Tab-separated table of C-alpha atoms in Angstrom:
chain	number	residue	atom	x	y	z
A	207	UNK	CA	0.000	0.000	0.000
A	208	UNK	CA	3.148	2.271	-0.777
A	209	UNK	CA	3.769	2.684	3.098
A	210	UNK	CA	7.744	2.100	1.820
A	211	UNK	CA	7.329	5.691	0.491
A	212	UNK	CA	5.864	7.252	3.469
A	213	UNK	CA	7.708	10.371	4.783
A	214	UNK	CA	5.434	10.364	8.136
A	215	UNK	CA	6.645	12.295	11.024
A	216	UNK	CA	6.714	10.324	14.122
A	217	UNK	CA	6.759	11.753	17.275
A	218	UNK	CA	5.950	10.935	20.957
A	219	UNK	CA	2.486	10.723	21.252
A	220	UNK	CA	3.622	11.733	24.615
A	221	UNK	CA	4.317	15.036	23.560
A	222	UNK	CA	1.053	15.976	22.437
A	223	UNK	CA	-0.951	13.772	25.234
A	224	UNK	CA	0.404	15.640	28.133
A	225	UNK	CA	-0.717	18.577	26.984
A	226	UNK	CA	-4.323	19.573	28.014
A	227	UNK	CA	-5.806	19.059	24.330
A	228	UNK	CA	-5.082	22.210	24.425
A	229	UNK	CA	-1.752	22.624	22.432
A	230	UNK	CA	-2.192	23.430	18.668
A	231	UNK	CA	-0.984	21.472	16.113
A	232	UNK	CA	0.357	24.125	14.180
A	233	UNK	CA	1.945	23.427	10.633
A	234	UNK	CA	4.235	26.469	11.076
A	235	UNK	CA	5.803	25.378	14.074
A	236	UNK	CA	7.196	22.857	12.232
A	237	UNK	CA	9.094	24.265	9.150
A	238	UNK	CA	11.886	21.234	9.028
A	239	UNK	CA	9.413	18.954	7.523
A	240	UNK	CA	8.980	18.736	3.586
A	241	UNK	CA	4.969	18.439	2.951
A	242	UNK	CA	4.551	14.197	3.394
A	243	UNK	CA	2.929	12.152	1.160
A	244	UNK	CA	0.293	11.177	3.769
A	245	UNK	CA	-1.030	7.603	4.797
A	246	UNK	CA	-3.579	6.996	6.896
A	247	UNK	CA	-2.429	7.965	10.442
A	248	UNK	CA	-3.539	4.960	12.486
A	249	UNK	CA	-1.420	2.595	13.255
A	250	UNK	CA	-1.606	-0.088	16.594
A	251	UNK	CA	-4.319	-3.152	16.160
A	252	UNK	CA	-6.762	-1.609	13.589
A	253	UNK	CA	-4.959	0.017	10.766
A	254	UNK	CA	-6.838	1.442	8.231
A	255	UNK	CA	-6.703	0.014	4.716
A	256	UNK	CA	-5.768	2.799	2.046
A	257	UNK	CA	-7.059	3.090	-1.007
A	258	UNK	CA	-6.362	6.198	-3.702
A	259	UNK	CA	-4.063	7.871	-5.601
A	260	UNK	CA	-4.821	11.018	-2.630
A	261	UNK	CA	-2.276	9.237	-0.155
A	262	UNK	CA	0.871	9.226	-3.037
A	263	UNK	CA	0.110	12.234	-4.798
A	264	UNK	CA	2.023	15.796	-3.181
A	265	UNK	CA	-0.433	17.603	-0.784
A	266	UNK	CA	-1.870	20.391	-2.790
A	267	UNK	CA	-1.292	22.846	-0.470
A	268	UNK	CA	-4.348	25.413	-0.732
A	269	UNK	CA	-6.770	21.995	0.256
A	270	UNK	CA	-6.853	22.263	3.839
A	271	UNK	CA	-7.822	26.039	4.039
A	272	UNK	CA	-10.600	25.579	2.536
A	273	UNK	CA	-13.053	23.585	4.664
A	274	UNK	CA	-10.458	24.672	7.894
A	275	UNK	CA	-11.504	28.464	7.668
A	276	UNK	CA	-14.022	29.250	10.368
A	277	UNK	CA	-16.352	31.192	8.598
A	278	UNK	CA	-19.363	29.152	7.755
A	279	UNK	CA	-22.342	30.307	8.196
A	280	UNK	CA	-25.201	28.270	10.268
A	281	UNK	CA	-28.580	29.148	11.082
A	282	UNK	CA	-28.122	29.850	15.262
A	283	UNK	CA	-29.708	27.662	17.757
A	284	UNK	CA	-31.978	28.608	20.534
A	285	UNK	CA	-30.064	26.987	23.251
A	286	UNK	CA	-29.812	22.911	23.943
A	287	UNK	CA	-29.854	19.932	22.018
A	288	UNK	CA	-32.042	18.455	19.947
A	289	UNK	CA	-33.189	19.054	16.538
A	290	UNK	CA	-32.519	22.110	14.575
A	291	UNK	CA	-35.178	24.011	13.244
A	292	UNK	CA	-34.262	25.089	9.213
A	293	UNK	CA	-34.991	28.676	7.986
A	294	UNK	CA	-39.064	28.473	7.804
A	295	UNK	CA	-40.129	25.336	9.045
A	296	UNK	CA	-38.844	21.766	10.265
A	297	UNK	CA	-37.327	19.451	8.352
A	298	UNK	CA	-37.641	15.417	8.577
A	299	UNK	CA	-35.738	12.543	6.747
A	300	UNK	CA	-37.204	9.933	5.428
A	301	UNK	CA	-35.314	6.661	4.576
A	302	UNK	CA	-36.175	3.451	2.800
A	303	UNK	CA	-38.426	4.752	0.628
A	304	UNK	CA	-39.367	2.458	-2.343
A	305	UNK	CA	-37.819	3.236	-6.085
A	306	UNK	CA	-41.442	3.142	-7.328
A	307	UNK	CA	-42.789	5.843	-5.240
A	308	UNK	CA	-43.907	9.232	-6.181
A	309	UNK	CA	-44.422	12.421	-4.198
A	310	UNK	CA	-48.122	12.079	-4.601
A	311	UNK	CA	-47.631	8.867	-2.334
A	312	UNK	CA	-45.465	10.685	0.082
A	313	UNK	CA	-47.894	13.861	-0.012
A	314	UNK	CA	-51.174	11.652	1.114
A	315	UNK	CA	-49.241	9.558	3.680
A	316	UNK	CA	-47.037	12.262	5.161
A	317	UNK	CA	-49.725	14.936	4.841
A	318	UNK	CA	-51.730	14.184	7.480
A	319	UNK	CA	-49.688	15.006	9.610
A	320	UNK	CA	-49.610	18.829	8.981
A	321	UNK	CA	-49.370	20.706	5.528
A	322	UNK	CA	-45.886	20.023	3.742
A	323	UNK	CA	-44.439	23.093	3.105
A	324	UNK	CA	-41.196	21.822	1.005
A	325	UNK	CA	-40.796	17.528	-0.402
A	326	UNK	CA	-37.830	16.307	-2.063
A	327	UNK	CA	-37.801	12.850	-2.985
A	328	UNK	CA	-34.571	11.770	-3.882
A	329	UNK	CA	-33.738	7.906	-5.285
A	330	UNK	CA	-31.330	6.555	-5.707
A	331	UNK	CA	-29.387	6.144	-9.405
A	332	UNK	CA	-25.781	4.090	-8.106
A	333	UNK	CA	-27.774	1.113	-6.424
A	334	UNK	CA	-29.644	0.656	-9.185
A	335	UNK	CA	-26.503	0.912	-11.686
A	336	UNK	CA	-24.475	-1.478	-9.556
A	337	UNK	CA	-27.135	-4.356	-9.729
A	338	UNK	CA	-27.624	-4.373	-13.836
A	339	UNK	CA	-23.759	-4.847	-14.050
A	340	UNK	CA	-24.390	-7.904	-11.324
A	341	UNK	CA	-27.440	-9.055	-12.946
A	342	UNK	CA	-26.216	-9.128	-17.051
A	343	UNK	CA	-26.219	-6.918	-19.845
A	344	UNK	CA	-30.156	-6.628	-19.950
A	345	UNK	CA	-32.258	-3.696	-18.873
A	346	UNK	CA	-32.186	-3.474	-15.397
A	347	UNK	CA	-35.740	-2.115	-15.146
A	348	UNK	CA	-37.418	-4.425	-16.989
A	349	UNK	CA	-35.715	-6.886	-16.051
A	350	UNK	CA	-36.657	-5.544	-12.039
A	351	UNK	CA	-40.437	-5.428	-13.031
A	352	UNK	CA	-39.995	-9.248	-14.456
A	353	UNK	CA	-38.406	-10.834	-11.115
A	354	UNK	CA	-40.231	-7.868	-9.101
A	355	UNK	CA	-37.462	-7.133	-7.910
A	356	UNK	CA	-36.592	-3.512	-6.038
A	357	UNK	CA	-32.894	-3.000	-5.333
A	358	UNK	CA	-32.717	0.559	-4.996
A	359	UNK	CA	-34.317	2.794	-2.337
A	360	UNK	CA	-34.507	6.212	-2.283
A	361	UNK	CA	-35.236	9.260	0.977
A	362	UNK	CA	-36.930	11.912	1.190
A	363	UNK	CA	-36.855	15.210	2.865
A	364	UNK	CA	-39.949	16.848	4.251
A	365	UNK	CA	-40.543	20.043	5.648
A	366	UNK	CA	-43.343	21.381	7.992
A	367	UNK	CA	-44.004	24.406	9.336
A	368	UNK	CA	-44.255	23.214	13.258
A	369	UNK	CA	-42.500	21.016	15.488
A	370	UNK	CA	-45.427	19.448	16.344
A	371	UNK	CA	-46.672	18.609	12.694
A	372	UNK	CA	-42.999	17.424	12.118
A	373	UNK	CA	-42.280	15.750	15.660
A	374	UNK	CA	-46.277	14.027	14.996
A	375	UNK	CA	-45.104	12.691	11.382
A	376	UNK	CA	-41.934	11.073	13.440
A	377	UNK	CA	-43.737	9.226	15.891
A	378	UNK	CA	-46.617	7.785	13.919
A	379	UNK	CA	-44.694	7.047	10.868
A	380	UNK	CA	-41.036	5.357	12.078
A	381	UNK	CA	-41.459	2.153	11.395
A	382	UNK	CA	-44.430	2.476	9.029
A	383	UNK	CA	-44.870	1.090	5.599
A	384	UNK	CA	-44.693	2.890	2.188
A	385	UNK	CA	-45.609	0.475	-0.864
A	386	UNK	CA	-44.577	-2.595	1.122
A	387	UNK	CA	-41.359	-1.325	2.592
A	388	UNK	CA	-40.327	0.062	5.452
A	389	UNK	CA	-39.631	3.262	6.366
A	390	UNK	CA	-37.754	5.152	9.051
A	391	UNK	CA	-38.376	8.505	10.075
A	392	UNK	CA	-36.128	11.209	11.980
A	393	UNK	CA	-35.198	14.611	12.020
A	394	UNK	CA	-32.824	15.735	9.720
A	395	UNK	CA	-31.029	18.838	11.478
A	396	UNK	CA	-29.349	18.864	14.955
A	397	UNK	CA	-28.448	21.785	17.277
A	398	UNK	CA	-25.566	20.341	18.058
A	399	UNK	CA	-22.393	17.109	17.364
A	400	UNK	CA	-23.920	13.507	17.014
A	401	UNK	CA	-21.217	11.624	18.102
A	402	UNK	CA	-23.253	8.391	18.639
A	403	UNK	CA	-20.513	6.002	20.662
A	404	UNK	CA	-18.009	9.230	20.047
A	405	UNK	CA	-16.704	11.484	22.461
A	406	UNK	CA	-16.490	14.754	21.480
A	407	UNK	CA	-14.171	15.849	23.903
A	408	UNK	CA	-10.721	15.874	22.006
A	409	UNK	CA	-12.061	17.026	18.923
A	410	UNK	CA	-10.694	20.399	17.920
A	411	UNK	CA	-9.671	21.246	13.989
A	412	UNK	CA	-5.902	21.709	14.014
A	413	UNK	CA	-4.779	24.222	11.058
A	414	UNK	CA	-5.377	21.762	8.204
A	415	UNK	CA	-5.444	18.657	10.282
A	416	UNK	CA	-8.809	16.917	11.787
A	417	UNK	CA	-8.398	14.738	15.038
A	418	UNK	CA	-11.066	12.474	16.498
A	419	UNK	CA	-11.436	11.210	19.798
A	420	UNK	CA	-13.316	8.086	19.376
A	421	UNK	CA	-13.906	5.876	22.051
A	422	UNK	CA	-14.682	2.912	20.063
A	423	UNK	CA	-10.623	2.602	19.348
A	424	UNK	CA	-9.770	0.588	21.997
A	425	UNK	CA	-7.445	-1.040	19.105
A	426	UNK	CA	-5.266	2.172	19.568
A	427	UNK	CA	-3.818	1.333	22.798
A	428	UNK	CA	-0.698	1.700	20.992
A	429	UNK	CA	1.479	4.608	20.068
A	430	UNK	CA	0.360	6.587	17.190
A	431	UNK	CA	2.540	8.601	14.348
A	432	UNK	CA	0.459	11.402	13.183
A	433	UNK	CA	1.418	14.022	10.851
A	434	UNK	CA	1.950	18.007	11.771
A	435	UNK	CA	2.554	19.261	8.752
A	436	UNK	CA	-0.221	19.993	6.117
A	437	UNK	CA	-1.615	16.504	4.761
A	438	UNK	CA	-2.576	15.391	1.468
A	439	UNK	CA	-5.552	14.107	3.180
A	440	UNK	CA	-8.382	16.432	5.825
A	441	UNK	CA	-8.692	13.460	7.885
A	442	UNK	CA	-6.890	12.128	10.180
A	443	UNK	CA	-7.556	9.950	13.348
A	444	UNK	CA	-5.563	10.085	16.583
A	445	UNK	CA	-5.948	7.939	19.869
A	446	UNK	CA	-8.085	9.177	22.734
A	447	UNK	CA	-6.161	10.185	25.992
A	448	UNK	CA	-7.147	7.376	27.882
A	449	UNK	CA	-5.815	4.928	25.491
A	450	UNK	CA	-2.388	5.517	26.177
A	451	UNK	CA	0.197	3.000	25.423
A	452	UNK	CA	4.389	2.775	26.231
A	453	UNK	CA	4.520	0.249	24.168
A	454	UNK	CA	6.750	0.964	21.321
A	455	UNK	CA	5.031	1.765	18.149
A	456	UNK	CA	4.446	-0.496	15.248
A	457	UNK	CA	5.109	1.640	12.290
A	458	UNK	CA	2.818	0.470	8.745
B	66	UNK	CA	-15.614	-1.236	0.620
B	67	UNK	CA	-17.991	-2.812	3.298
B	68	UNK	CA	-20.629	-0.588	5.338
B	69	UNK	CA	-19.825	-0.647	8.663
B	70	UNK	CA	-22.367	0.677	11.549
B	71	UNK	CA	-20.046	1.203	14.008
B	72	UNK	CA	-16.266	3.445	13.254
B	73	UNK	CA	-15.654	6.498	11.935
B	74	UNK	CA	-17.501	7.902	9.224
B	75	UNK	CA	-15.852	11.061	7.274
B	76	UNK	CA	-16.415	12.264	3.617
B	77	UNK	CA	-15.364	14.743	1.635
B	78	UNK	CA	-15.773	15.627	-2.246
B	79	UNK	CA	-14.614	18.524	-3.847
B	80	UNK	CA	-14.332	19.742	-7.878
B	81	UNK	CA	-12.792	22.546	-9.242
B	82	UNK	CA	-10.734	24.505	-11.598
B	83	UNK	CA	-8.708	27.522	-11.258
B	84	UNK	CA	-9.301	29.728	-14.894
B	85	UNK	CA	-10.359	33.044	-15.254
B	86	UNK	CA	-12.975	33.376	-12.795
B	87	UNK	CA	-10.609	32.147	-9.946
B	88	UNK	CA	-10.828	29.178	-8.498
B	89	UNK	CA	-14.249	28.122	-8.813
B	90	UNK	CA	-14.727	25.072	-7.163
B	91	UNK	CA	-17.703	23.007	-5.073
B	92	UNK	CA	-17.012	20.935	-1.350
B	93	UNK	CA	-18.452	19.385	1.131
B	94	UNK	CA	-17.963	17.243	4.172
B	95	UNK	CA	-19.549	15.095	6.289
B	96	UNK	CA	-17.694	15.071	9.472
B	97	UNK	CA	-18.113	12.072	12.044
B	98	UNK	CA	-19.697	14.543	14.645
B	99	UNK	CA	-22.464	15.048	12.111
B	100	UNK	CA	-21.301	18.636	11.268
B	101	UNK	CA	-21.877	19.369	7.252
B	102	UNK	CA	-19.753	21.623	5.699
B	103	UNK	CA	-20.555	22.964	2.245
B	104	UNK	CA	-18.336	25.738	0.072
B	105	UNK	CA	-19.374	26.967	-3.124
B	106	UNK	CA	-16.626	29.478	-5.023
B	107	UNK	CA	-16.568	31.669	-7.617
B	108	UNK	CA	-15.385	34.858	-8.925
B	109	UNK	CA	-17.552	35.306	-11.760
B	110	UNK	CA	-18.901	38.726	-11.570
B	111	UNK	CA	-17.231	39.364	-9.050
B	112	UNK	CA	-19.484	36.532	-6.740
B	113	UNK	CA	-17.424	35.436	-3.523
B	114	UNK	CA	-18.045	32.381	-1.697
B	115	UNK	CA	-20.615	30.759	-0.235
B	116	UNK	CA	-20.136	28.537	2.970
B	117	UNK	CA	-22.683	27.074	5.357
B	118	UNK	CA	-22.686	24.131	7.852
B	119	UNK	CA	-25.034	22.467	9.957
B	120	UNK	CA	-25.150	19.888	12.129
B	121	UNK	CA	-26.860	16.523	10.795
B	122	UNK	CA	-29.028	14.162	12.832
B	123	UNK	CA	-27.360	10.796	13.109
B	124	UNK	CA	-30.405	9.574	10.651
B	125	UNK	CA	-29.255	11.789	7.822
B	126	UNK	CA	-24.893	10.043	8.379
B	127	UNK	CA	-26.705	6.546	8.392
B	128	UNK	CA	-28.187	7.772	4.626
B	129	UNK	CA	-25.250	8.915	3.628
B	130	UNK	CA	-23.045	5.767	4.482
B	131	UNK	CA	-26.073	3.925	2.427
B	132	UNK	CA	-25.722	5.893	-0.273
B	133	UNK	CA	-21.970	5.250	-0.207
B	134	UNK	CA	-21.337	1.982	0.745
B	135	UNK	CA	-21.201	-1.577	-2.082
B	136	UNK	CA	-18.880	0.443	-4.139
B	137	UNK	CA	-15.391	-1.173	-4.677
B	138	UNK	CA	-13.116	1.354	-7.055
B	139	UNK	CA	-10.222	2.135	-7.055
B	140	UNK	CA	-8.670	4.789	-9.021
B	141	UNK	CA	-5.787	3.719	-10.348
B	142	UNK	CA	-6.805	4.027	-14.110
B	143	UNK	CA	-8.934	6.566	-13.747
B	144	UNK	CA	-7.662	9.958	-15.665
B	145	UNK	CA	-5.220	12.396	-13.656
B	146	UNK	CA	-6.632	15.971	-12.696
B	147	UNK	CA	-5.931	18.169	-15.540
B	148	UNK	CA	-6.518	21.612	-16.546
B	149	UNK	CA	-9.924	21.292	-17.328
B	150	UNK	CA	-10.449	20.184	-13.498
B	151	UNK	CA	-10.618	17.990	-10.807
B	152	UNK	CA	-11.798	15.531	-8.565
B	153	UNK	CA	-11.557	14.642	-5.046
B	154	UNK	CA	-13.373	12.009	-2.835
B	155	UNK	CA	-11.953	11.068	0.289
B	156	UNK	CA	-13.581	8.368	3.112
B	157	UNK	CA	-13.237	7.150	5.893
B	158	UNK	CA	-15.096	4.389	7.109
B	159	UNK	CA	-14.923	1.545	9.557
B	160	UNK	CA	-11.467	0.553	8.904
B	161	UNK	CA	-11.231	1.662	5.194
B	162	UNK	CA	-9.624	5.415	4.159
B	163	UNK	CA	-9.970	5.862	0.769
B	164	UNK	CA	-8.357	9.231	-0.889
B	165	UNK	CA	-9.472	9.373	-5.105
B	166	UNK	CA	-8.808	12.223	-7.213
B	167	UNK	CA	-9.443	12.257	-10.507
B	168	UNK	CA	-10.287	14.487	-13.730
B	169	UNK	CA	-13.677	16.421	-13.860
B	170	UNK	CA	-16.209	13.775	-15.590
B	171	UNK	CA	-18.176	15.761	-18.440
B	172	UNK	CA	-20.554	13.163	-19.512
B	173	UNK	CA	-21.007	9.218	-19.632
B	174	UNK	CA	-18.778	10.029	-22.790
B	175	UNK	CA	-15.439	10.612	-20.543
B	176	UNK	CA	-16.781	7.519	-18.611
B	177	UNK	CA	-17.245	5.394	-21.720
B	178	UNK	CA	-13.780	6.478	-23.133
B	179	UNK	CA	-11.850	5.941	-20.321
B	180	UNK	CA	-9.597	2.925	-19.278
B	181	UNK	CA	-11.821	1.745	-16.194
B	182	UNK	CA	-15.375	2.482	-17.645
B	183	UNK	CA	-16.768	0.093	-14.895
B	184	UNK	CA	-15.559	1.934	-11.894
B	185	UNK	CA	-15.613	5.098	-13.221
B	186	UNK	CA	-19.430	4.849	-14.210
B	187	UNK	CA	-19.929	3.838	-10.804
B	188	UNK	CA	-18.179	7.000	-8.997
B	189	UNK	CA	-19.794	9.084	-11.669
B	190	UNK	CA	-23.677	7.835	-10.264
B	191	UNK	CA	-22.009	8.225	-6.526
B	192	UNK	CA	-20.732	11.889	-7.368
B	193	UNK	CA	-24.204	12.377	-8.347
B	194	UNK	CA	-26.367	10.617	-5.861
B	195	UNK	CA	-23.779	12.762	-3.355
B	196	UNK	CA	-24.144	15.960	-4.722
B	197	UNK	CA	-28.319	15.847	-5.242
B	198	UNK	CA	-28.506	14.717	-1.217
B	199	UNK	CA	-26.123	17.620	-0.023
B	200	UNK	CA	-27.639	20.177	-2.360
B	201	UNK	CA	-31.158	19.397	-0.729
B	202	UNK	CA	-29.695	19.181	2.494
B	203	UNK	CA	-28.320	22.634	2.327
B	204	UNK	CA	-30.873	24.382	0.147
B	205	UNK	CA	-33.777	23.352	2.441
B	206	UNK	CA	-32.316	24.194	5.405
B	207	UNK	CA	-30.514	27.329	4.679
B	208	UNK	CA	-32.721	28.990	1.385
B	209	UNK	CA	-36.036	30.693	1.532
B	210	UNK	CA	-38.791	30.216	-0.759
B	211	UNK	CA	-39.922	32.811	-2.990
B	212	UNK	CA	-43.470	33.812	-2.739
């Protein structure tokens, strides 16, 4: 996986672990370094597999201040978590909805519930691609409507003017059944991180560089190598502080 | 690459080219805390850039791993970046990282033409399927209707 070619910087993950989470990463305060061809960063039990010509090509250098700036705009929250209200109404996701279906089916099943101010029904094309190449050279539709098959599945997105309409559609229709499948339904925008089985503790954007804290790792109880200069790649994962390791480091 | 429930999930995509309106590019990304990031650039008539984010339920990451996951390409034969544009798709999930870049794709033509038609068909559809789920994400939460 072209590790051999690998310029990683390795240092103590000591160093960085002893610090509060507080000390930045900063790709200026290391000016030795020539920009690495990047590979994934994890290394200790669960190394990731690499795939892509974006871990041997030369960092292209204006990548990581793009998405690292601060500026975004968001729409502001009043206070707590839960889900986000969107800029005139509330907005739903719907999942597993069958190929076949049409936004008049949505509309009379999802607008009982409260008028629907904004639908988009989205399905999906790959699914449906990657099955004809499986299945032979013939049409995959007709082929689908022979077998009655339905391999794809689409979502939709549904907006309502209260939380109540929206928060009603939830709980009466997760679980339900659209044209013989099965649907889930949840909100679709959050006031604040959903880090499922994630902590978000350690996770702070460093110049170009992303770190995760994730306390699923427990595979990292190793040392780490991770990168401080600008990366070919946004992402990369470090070890929580409480998976600390003395062990010497396996390098990949 | 196989769909894992459980690990990381991270994606990015970005296309662009740098010509005489700047660099005019698209990107998002989907970052495992379920923040969305989406940049839209250009300097044509003097237009700067647009940037939003939002935080995503953990619903809306489950749909996007979906949408992603069964695909097994590799872009090894696929065209380099060029001057016409490029490229990029980067995931991370379960214990897979995955880092493409690649030309900008015109049409099923380039696809057709190209040394790895399969794979290349199939990122194509992904690209899409991507873009049409961000670009509702964003534009219903963020734009108003007209009257």
């Amino acid at each position: 996986m072209a590790n051999a070619e690998v310029d990683a910087l390795d240092f103590e993950d000591d160093d960085l672990m002893d610090e509060d989470g507080t000390a930045d990463v900063d790709a200026s305060s290391s000016p030795r370094a020539p920009q690495p061809k990047l590979k994934s960063a994890i290394t200790g039990g669960a190394p990731k597999k690499t795939k892509g010509r974006g871990f041997r090509e030369e960092a292209d250098s204006e990548r990581h201040s793009r998405l690292a700036d601060r500026n975004f705009e968001s729409l502001g929250t009043d206070g707590g978590p839960g889900p986000q209200r969107s800029i005139e109404g509330w907005i739903i996701l719907v999942t597993g909805v069958h190929e076949e279906a049409q936004e008049d089916d949505l509309q009379n099943v999802f607008g009982e519930y409260g008028e629907i101010r904004n639908l988009h029904l989205n399905l999906d094309r790959r699914t449906g691609f990657v099955k004809w190449l499986e299945l032979s050279k013939y049409e995959v539709t007709s082929v689908q409507k022979i077998f009655g098959i339905s391999d794809s599945e689409g979502y939709a997105l549904i907006e309502y003017e209260n939380f109540e309409e929206a928060q009603n559609a939830i709980t009466a229709m997760n679980g339900g059944e659209l044209l013989t499948q099965t649907l889930t339904v949840d909100w679709a925008f959050s006031n604040g991180p959903s880090t499922g089985p994630f902590k978000r503790k350690n996770m702070r954007f460093v110049s170009d560089c992303y770190f995760l804290q994730s306390a699923n790792l427990l595979a990292l109880d190793m040392g780490l190598s991770y990168i401080k200069e600008r990366c070919p790649v946004n992402y990369i994962e470090r070890p929580g502080r409480t998976h600390r390791s003395r062990s010497p480091r396996r390098r990949y | 690459m196989a769909g894992e429930e459980d690990g990381e999930f991270y994606l990015r995509y970005y296309v662009g080219h740098k010509g005489k309106f700047g660099h005019e590019f698209l990107e998002f990304e989907f970052r495992p805390d379920g923040k969305l990031r989406y940049a839209n650039n250009s300097n044509y008539k003097n237009d700067t850039m647009i940037r939003k984010e939002v935080f995503l339920t953990p619903a809306v990451l489950r749909e996007c791993r979906r949408i992603i996951s069964e695909s097994e390409e590799d872009d090894n034969n696929w065209p380099e970046p060029d001057r016409v544009g490029r490229q990029e798709l980067e995931i991370v999930m379960g214990n897979e990282h995955i880092s493409f870049t690649t030309s900008k794709i015109g049409s099923l033509v380039d696809v057709q033409s190209s040394k790895d038609p399969e794979g290349l068909r199939i990122f194509y559809y992904l690209v899409q399927d991507l873009k049409c789920f961000v670009f509702s994400l964003i534009s219903l939460h963020f734009k108003i209707k007209p009257i």
